Amino acid sequence: MQNTQARSNIYALLSRILLQELDIEILQTIKKDENILEFLPTLRDWKELHEVDDKKLLEEYFNPDFVNLSVLHLIPYETFYTREDQMIETGGANPVTDMYSAYDFMVDFEAARSVSADHIGIEYEFMHHLTNAEITALENDDADAVKEVREVQHEFLNKHLLQWAPMYLINMKYEARTPLYYDTAEMALEFILSDNEYLTQETK
């Protein structure tokens, strides 16, 4: 249970950072949580994080970097990487929508300000949704449900995130102008690789 809760928390954190600009609340959460900063070592040791006002950090450092990475220079959508024509599938034909629907996951496009359901932040959010379902199954001592939801997580990683996110995250790390997004790219990549190894063992 503790391991599943930790996995759920990591997916939630990565989803939030990858999906939209930070606000004061999430920035302060990151700054005050030693466990989070362990995963973001370059950011933790960056003197500006401790010396620059939070509002200035957001307006002059982090949020311009987010826009640069997610809007201007890189495209954080699965179908851009997996379709031959590099078009983003914004409609019902998007390959992730069937899995989302099957597991009662609704995308709030207005909150996410995303044009498509296969945004990297939304795909990490779906993994958070699935790990929460695993927690519920564990609490209910439902071994069959635990097994099923782990298999779904493994399938989603292999059919979707692992097919394209490494390319995006490697580019993101290379293009990042702040330690926050440099570290997030590295953490997000390492985590889905290690989580896939974990799930491969758990679903044998």
XYZ file of N, CA and C in Angstrom:
612
model
N 0.832 -1.217 0.000
C 0.000 0.000 0.000
C 0.868 1.269 0.000
N 1.893 1.271 0.850
C 2.764 2.442 0.952
C 3.461 2.722 -0.378
N 3.901 1.662 -1.045
C 4.570 1.818 -2.335
C 3.611 2.369 -3.387
N 2.382 1.862 -3.389
C 1.382 2.343 -4.360
C 1.048 3.800 -4.099
N 0.940 4.185 -2.822
C 0.668 5.585 -2.487
C 1.808 6.486 -2.953
N 3.035 6.029 -2.776
C 4.195 6.806 -3.236
C 4.170 6.967 -4.753
N 3.852 5.883 -5.456
C 3.770 5.939 -6.932
C 2.678 6.917 -7.358
N 1.537 6.855 -6.682
C 0.428 7.759 -6.993
C 0.835 9.215 -6.793
N 1.522 9.489 -5.690
C 1.966 10.860 -5.394
C 2.936 11.372 -6.453
N 3.842 10.507 -6.902
C 4.824 10.927 -7.907
C 4.133 11.221 -9.239
N 3.214 10.352 -9.642
C 2.479 10.619 -10.888
C 1.698 11.930 -10.791
N 1.101 12.190 -9.624
C 0.338 13.428 -9.440
C 1.248 14.653 -9.556
N 2.407 14.600 -8.907
C 3.348 15.719 -8.952
C 3.834 15.971 -10.384
N 4.240 14.906 -11.062
C 4.753 15.066 -12.427
C 3.668 15.580 -13.362
N 2.453 15.069 -13.199
C 1.346 15.536 -14.024
C 1.141 17.034 -13.846
N 1.134 17.475 -12.587
C 0.883 18.893 -12.312
C 1.966 19.783 -12.918
N 3.227 19.383 -12.793
C 4.318 20.211 -13.323
C 4.299 20.221 -14.854
N 3.975 19.079 -15.459
C 4.031 18.976 -16.916
C 2.812 19.578 -17.609
N 1.714 19.719 -16.877
C 0.449 20.089 -17.525
C 0.252 21.581 -17.691
N 0.677 22.373 -16.718
C 0.438 23.816 -16.800
C 1.468 24.567 -15.950
N 1.491 25.889 -16.114
C 2.410 26.701 -15.333
C 2.169 26.494 -13.838
N 3.211 26.705 -13.066
C 3.061 26.623 -11.618
C 2.289 27.829 -11.092
N 1.693 27.661 -9.910
C 1.168 28.800 -9.163
C 1.915 28.865 -7.831
N 1.613 29.876 -7.054
C 2.321 30.073 -5.783
C 2.172 28.860 -4.879
N 0.976 28.297 -4.838
C 0.702 27.177 -3.930
C 1.574 25.965 -4.244
N 1.638 25.561 -5.507
C 2.433 24.372 -5.852
C 3.923 24.670 -5.717
N 4.333 25.911 -6.019
C 5.736 26.268 -5.838
C 6.135 26.151 -4.368
N 5.297 26.655 -3.476
C 5.616 26.580 -2.050
C 5.609 25.141 -1.555
N 4.719 24.319 -2.095
C 4.697 22.898 -1.740
C 6.029 22.245 -2.112
N 6.498 22.526 -3.326
C 7.768 21.961 -3.791
C 8.920 22.436 -2.904
N 8.950 23.727 -2.593
C 10.058 24.295 -1.822
C 10.122 23.749 -0.397
N 8.965 23.417 0.173
C 8.911 23.016 1.580
C 8.999 21.510 1.785
N 8.869 20.738 0.712
C 8.808 19.279 0.849
C 10.165 18.658 0.512
N 10.860 18.201 1.543
C 12.192 17.621 1.334
C 12.143 16.379 0.452
N 11.050 15.616 0.543
C 10.924 14.418 -0.292
C 10.864 14.773 -1.771
N 10.111 15.832 -2.095
C 10.038 16.284 -3.488
C 11.403 16.779 -3.941
N 12.064 17.575 -3.106
C 13.360 18.156 -3.491
C 14.436 17.089 -3.671
N 14.274 15.947 -3.004
C 15.206 14.826 -3.228
C 15.171 14.378 -4.687
N 13.993 14.455 -5.288
C 13.832 14.065 -6.694
C 14.286 15.163 -7.658
N 14.465 16.372 -7.139
C 14.807 17.530 -7.978
C 16.104 18.165 -7.455
N 17.212 17.441 -7.523
C 18.440 17.889 -6.836
C 19.055 19.165 -7.410
N 18.965 19.362 -8.719
C 19.526 20.587 -9.305
C 18.739 21.798 -8.831
N 17.422 21.645 -8.782
C 16.556 22.717 -8.272
C 16.843 22.968 -6.797
N 16.959 21.913 -6.021
C 17.194 22.036 -4.567
C 18.443 22.863 -4.293
N 19.484 22.699 -5.118
C 20.755 23.381 -4.882
C 20.877 24.707 -5.638
N 19.837 25.100 -6.340
C 19.840 26.333 -7.143
C 19.612 27.521 -6.210
N 20.567 28.433 -6.137
C 20.486 29.488 -5.122
C 19.282 30.409 -5.326
N 18.870 30.602 -6.578
C 17.719 31.473 -6.839
C 16.452 30.966 -6.162
N 16.322 29.649 -6.034
C 15.126 29.083 -5.402
C 14.977 29.605 -3.977
N 16.090 29.842 -3.314
C 16.079 30.242 -1.909
C 16.233 31.754 -1.729
N 16.644 32.467 -2.778
C 16.931 33.892 -2.630
C 15.950 34.799 -3.367
N 15.278 34.258 -4.394
C 14.389 35.078 -5.218
C 12.950 34.934 -4.728
N 12.225 36.037 -4.703
C 10.817 36.061 -4.313
C 9.994 35.084 -5.175
N 9.006 34.406 -4.558
C 8.219 33.389 -5.277
C 7.544 33.954 -6.526
N 6.966 35.130 -6.397
C 6.268 35.742 -7.545
C 7.242 35.973 -8.702
N 8.426 36.440 -8.381
C 9.438 36.671 -9.407
C 9.929 35.348 -10.003
N 10.088 34.330 -9.156
C 10.481 33.008 -9.653
C 9.498 32.523 -10.714
N 8.204 32.688 -10.431
C 7.183 32.235 -11.371
C 7.184 33.078 -12.646
N 7.156 34.387 -12.477
C 6.951 35.270 -13.623
C 8.189 35.405 -14.508
N 9.373 35.311 -13.926
C 10.589 35.567 -14.706
C 11.406 34.311 -15.013
N 11.162 33.240 -14.294
C 11.953 32.019 -14.502
C 11.079 30.836 -14.954
N 10.245 30.339 -14.045
C 9.587 29.063 -14.303
C 8.509 29.123 -15.387
N 7.610 30.095 -15.297
C 6.510 30.090 -16.257
C 6.945 30.426 -17.686
N 7.890 31.337 -17.891
C 8.407 31.502 -19.260
C 9.071 30.225 -19.783
N 9.750 29.492 -18.893
C 10.381 28.244 -19.311
C 9.322 27.210 -19.701
N 8.226 27.155 -18.918
C 7.147 26.231 -19.260
C 6.585 26.544 -20.647
N 6.312 27.800 -20.900
C 5.758 28.197 -22.209
C 6.741 27.868 -23.320
N 8.007 28.134 -23.075
C 9.036 27.826 -24.059
C 9.043 26.328 -24.395
N 8.927 25.503 -23.363
C 9.030 24.053 -23.561
C 7.749 23.443 -24.112
N 6.604 23.872 -23.591
C 5.353 23.177 -23.879
C 4.519 23.807 -24.983
N 4.810 25.052 -25.309
C 3.997 25.754 -26.305
C 4.827 26.179 -27.517
N 5.984 26.760 -27.267
C 6.747 27.367 -28.365
C 7.665 26.398 -29.097
N 8.425 25.587 -28.359
C 9.472 24.798 -29.003
C 9.201 23.304 -29.096
N 8.532 22.755 -28.110
C 8.280 21.319 -28.106
C 6.780 21.055 -28.139
N 6.413 19.869 -28.586
C 4.991 19.521 -28.694
C 4.718 18.333 -27.775
N 3.984 18.550 -26.672
C 3.829 17.511 -25.647
C 2.635 16.580 -25.876
N 2.433 16.160 -27.131
C 1.287 15.318 -27.461
C 1.739 14.025 -28.127
N 1.158 12.913 -27.674
C 1.548 11.594 -28.170
C 1.409 11.471 -29.678
N 0.260 11.903 -30.219
C 0.016 11.656 -31.651
C 0.999 12.398 -32.550
N 1.560 13.498 -32.062
C 2.590 14.180 -32.859
C 3.778 13.256 -33.105
N 4.096 12.431 -32.111
C 5.247 11.534 -32.204
C 4.912 10.200 -32.871
N 3.650 9.795 -32.810
C 3.313 8.443 -33.261
C 2.611 8.405 -34.613
N 2.101 9.537 -35.082
C 1.469 9.566 -36.405
C 2.499 9.938 -37.462
N 2.413 9.314 -38.615
C 3.374 9.602 -39.684
C 3.297 11.047 -40.147
N 2.084 11.618 -40.135
C 1.924 12.995 -40.604
C 2.208 14.021 -39.506
N 2.551 13.560 -38.299
C 2.862 14.413 -37.144
C 1.736 15.397 -36.826
N 0.507 14.972 -37.076
C -0.657 15.778 -36.722
C -1.156 15.368 -35.337
N -1.610 16.334 -34.564
C -2.164 16.045 -33.246
C -3.637 15.677 -33.413
N -4.015 14.508 -32.934
C -5.398 14.048 -33.039
C -6.206 14.633 -31.883
N -7.069 15.604 -32.203
C -7.804 16.302 -31.147
C -9.201 15.732 -30.927
N -9.616 14.781 -31.749
C -10.985 14.270 -31.639
C -11.060 12.918 -30.965
N -12.214 12.263 -31.165
C -12.481 10.985 -30.533
C -11.619 9.856 -31.047
N -10.934 10.072 -32.167
C -10.080 9.019 -32.723
C -8.727 8.927 -32.017
N -8.504 9.820 -31.053
C -7.227 9.768 -30.333
C -7.081 8.416 -29.641
N -5.931 7.779 -29.767
C -5.780 6.413 -29.248
C -5.907 6.266 -27.733
N -5.779 7.345 -26.980
C -5.889 7.204 -25.519
C -7.326 7.253 -25.028
N -8.246 7.768 -25.836
C -9.583 8.061 -25.314
C -10.361 6.799 -24.919
N -10.150 5.701 -25.618
C -10.866 4.467 -25.270
C -10.468 3.981 -23.880
N -9.165 4.048 -23.576
C -8.715 3.618 -22.248
C -9.222 4.564 -21.172
N -9.211 5.857 -21.464
C -9.736 6.817 -20.499
C -11.199 6.500 -20.183
N -11.992 6.298 -21.233
C -13.424 6.040 -21.052
C -13.659 4.746 -20.285
N -12.877 3.718 -20.604
C -13.063 2.407 -19.968
C -12.809 2.461 -18.465
N -12.002 3.417 -18.036
C -11.645 3.489 -16.613
C -12.100 4.803 -15.977
N -13.201 5.340 -16.518
C -13.896 6.488 -15.904
C -12.983 7.676 -15.643
N -12.168 7.980 -16.622
C -11.261 9.124 -16.488
C -11.720 10.217 -17.442
N -12.070 11.357 -16.878
C -12.544 12.489 -17.679
C -11.460 13.559 -17.745
N -11.200 14.041 -18.938
C -10.205 15.108 -19.114
C -10.900 16.453 -19.004
N -10.402 17.296 -18.111
C -10.915 18.659 -17.974
C -10.053 19.566 -18.860
N -10.482 19.698 -20.123
C -9.661 20.439 -21.084
C -9.515 21.909 -20.701
N -10.546 22.475 -20.086
C -10.474 23.885 -19.716
C -9.419 24.097 -18.645
N -9.421 23.236 -17.637
C -8.432 23.359 -16.557
C -7.024 23.080 -17.083
N -6.918 22.080 -17.953
C -5.606 21.699 -18.463
C -5.111 22.646 -19.557
N -6.053 23.371 -20.170
C -5.721 24.220 -21.332
C -4.947 23.421 -22.373
N -5.432 22.216 -22.596
C -4.801 21.302 -23.547
C -5.717 21.129 -24.747
N -5.128 20.943 -25.921
C -5.953 20.784 -27.123
C -6.302 19.331 -27.387
N -5.649 18.415 -26.672
C -5.861 16.999 -26.943
C -5.663 16.163 -25.685
N -6.344 15.008 -25.669
C -6.307 14.135 -24.489
C -4.973 13.441 -24.298
N -4.098 13.478 -25.309
C -2.826 12.751 -25.199
C -1.658 13.656 -24.825
N -1.961 14.769 -24.147
C -0.911 15.626 -23.581
C -0.152 14.825 -22.523
N 1.146 15.028 -22.443
C 1.958 14.239 -21.509
C 1.480 14.392 -20.065
N 1.079 15.596 -19.688
C 0.594 15.805 -18.323
C -0.689 15.046 -18.041
N -1.562 14.939 -19.048
C -2.818 14.200 -18.879
C -2.539 12.706 -18.808
N -1.577 12.217 -19.584
C -1.246 10.785 -19.528
C -0.643 10.417 -18.164
N 0.159 11.295 -17.602
C 0.657 11.047 -16.236
C -0.493 11.130 -15.231
N -1.436 12.033 -15.469
C -2.594 12.134 -14.584
C -3.435 10.852 -14.634
N -3.544 10.257 -15.821
C -4.282 8.996 -15.951
C -3.588 7.898 -15.141
N -2.264 7.865 -15.171
C -1.544 6.883 -14.354
C -1.792 7.137 -12.862
N -1.895 8.395 -12.475
C -2.255 8.741 -11.093
C -3.651 8.205 -10.770
N -4.580 8.380 -11.701
C -5.952 7.879 -11.558
C -5.955 6.358 -11.365
N -5.151 5.664 -12.150
C -5.089 4.201 -12.058
C -4.433 3.742 -10.754
N -3.407 4.436 -10.316
C -2.775 4.047 -9.049
C -3.717 4.298 -7.875
N -4.554 5.331 -7.972
C -5.569 5.547 -6.939
C -6.584 4.409 -6.935
N -6.929 3.909 -8.124
C -7.841 2.764 -8.209
C -7.204 1.525 -7.567
N -5.894 1.399 -7.737
C -5.174 0.287 -7.103
C -5.220 0.414 -5.578
N -5.066 1.632 -5.073
C -5.139 1.859 -3.626
C -6.505 1.436 -3.092
N -7.568 1.816 -3.805
C -8.925 1.433 -3.392
C -9.075 -0.081 -3.360
N -8.558 -0.751 -4.390
C -8.633 -2.212 -4.448
C -7.852 -2.853 -3.296
N -6.694 -2.285 -2.967
C -5.901 -2.798 -1.851
C -6.639 -2.615 -0.526
N -7.261 -1.460 -0.369
C -8.026 -1.192 0.861
C -9.192 -2.165 1.019
N -9.748 -2.589 -0.121
C -10.884 -3.516 -0.104
C -10.447 -4.987 -0.117
N -9.146 -5.215 -0.052
C -8.598 -6.585 -0.117
C -9.113 -7.347 -1.337
N -9.233 -6.614 -2.454
C -9.742 -7.213 -3.697
C -8.555 -7.562 -4.596
N -8.030 -8.755 -4.435
C -6.814 -9.160 -5.154
C -7.020 -9.159 -6.672
N -8.208 -9.548 -7.119
C -8.483 -9.576 -8.565
C -8.455 -8.163 -9.157
N -9.048 -7.229 -8.432
C -9.064 -5.835 -8.906
C -7.657 -5.241 -8.899
N -6.865 -5.570 -7.881
C -5.474 -5.101 -7.833
C -4.716 -5.612 -9.053
N -4.883 -6.890 -9.332
C -4.189 -7.500 -10.470
C -4.622 -6.833 -11.783
N -5.919 -6.621 -11.929
C -6.429 -6.030 -13.169
C -5.899 -4.615 -13.372
N -5.953 -3.788 -12.323
C -5.560 -2.395 -12.488
C -4.050 -2.271 -12.705
N -3.265 -3.180 -12.126
C -1.824 -3.160 -12.403
C -1.558 -3.535 -13.863
N -2.326 -4.478 -14.383
C -2.176 -4.858 -15.788
C -2.541 -3.696 -16.717
N -3.553 -2.938 -16.331
C -3.952 -1.764 -17.128
C -2.845 -0.705 -17.087
N -2.274 -0.477 -15.911
C -1.162 0.476 -15.806
C -0.004 0.056 -16.710
N 0.328 -1.229 -16.661
C 1.434 -1.762 -17.464
C 1.133 -1.603 -18.948
N -0.102 -1.910 -19.324
C -0.512 -1.779 -20.727
C -0.432 -0.318 -21.184
N -0.920 0.598 -20.334
C -0.924 2.000 -20.738
C 0.502 2.537 -20.896
N 1.371 2.176 -19.981
C 2.770 2.601 -20.108
C 3.371 2.112 -21.428
N 3.126 0.844 -21.742
C 3.773 0.251 -22.912
C 3.135 0.652 -24.238
N 1.824 0.842 -24.243
C 1.147 1.232 -25.485
C 1.197 2.730 -25.739
N 1.388 3.491 -24.669
C 1.301 4.950 -24.813
C 2.556 5.657 -24.313
N 2.687 5.889 -23.012
C 3.766 6.751 -22.524
C 5.154 6.330 -22.994
N 5.464 5.044 -22.916
C 6.820 4.611 -23.274
C 7.082 4.663 -24.777
N 6.017 4.818 -25.562
C 6.184 4.900 -27.011
C 6.683 6.266 -27.474
N 6.525 7.275 -26.639
C 6.858 8.618 -27.120
C 7.420 9.559 -26.051
N 6.995 9.379 -24.795
C 7.416 10.328 -23.753
C 8.930 10.424 -23.603
N 9.689 9.319 -23.728
C 11.149 9.470 -23.626
C 11.722 10.475 -24.618
N 11.212 10.483 -25.852
C 11.705 11.455 -26.852
C 11.404 12.876 -26.414
N 10.162 13.102 -25.975
C 9.779 14.436 -25.529
C 10.605 14.863 -24.320
N 10.762 13.975 -23.347
C 11.438 14.332 -22.093
C 12.936 14.559 -22.296
N 13.551 13.804 -23.182
C 14.967 14.041 -23.498
C 15.126 15.415 -24.142
N 14.219 15.754 -25.062
C 14.251 17.090 -25.672
C 13.973 18.174 -24.637
N 13.037 17.903 -23.749
C 12.691 18.863 -22.697
C 13.899 19.140 -21.798
N 14.600 18.090 -21.425
C 15.787 18.255 -20.585
C 16.844 19.096 -21.300
N 17.017 18.846 -22.579
C 18.011 19.573 -23.368
C 17.634 21.051 -23.522
N 16.326 21.322 -23.685
C 15.853 22.686 -23.940
C 15.584 23.494 -22.673
N 15.489 22.822 -21.525
C 15.088 23.512 -20.287
C 16.063 24.630 -19.930
N 15.500 25.741 -19.491
C 16.305 26.892 -19.087
C 16.367 27.049 -17.574
N 15.581 26.262 -16.856
C 15.586 26.332 -15.388
C 15.799 24.932 -14.816
N 16.356 24.854 -13.603
C 16.556 23.551 -12.965
C 15.254 22.787 -12.728
N 14.150 23.520 -12.533
C 12.878 22.834 -12.291
C 12.528 21.898 -13.441
N 12.574 22.408 -14.653
C 12.143 21.595 -15.792
C 13.229 20.637 -16.262
N 14.477 20.986 -16.007
C 15.577 20.044 -16.269
C 15.405 18.800 -15.394
N 15.230 19.029 -14.098
C 15.074 17.914 -13.161
C 13.777 17.154 -13.394
N 12.703 17.892 -13.689
C 11.411 17.228 -13.925
C 11.503 16.293 -15.122
N 12.150 16.738 -16.179
C 12.293 15.889 -17.370
C 13.043 14.610 -17.028
N 14.125 14.750 -16.274
C 14.914 13.579 -15.893
C 14.116 12.657 -14.973
N 13.450 13.233 -13.994
C 12.655 12.447 -13.053
C 11.504 11.736 -13.758
N 10.810 12.456 -14.631
C 9.652 11.884 -15.329
C 10.062 10.703 -16.202
N 11.226 10.806 -16.840
C 11.711 9.719 -17.682
C 12.149 8.528 -16.830
N 12.973 8.783 -15.836
C 13.466 7.691 -14.995
C 12.319 6.971 -14.289
N 11.301 7.735 -13.901
C 10.217 7.133 -13.146
C 9.373 6.183 -13.999
N 9.027 6.575 -15.213
C 8.207 5.640 -16.012
C 9.005 4.402 -16.401
N 10.311 4.536 -16.569
C 11.134 3.358 -16.872
C 11.185 2.416 -15.665
N 11.404 2.978 -14.479
C 11.479 2.134 -13.282
C 10.107 1.581 -12.919
N 9.064 2.379 -13.126
C 7.718 1.902 -12.803
C 7.312 0.779 -13.749
N 7.740 0.867 -14.982
C 7.447 -0.209 -15.921
C 8.144 -1.504 -15.496
N 9.374 -1.397 -15.034
C 10.083 -2.577 -14.525
C 9.343 -3.181 -13.327
N 8.920 -2.315 -12.430
C 8.150 -2.768 -11.253
C 6.867 -3.489 -11.676
N 6.125 -2.878 -12.605
C 4.853 -3.461 -13.029
C 5.064 -4.752 -13.832
N 6.163 -4.830 -14.553
C 6.475 -6.066 -15.284
C 6.622 -7.217 -14.288
N 7.278 -6.952 -13.167
C 7.430 -7.977 -12.122
C 6.099 -8.306 -11.464
N 5.315 -7.267 -11.200
C 4.054 -7.450 -10.467
C 2.973 -8.128 -11.298
N 3.084 -8.051 -12.618
C 2.023 -8.615 -13.464
C 2.410 -9.948 -14.095
N 3.518 -10.523 -13.655
C 3.929 -11.826 -14.195
C 2.937 -12.924 -13.803
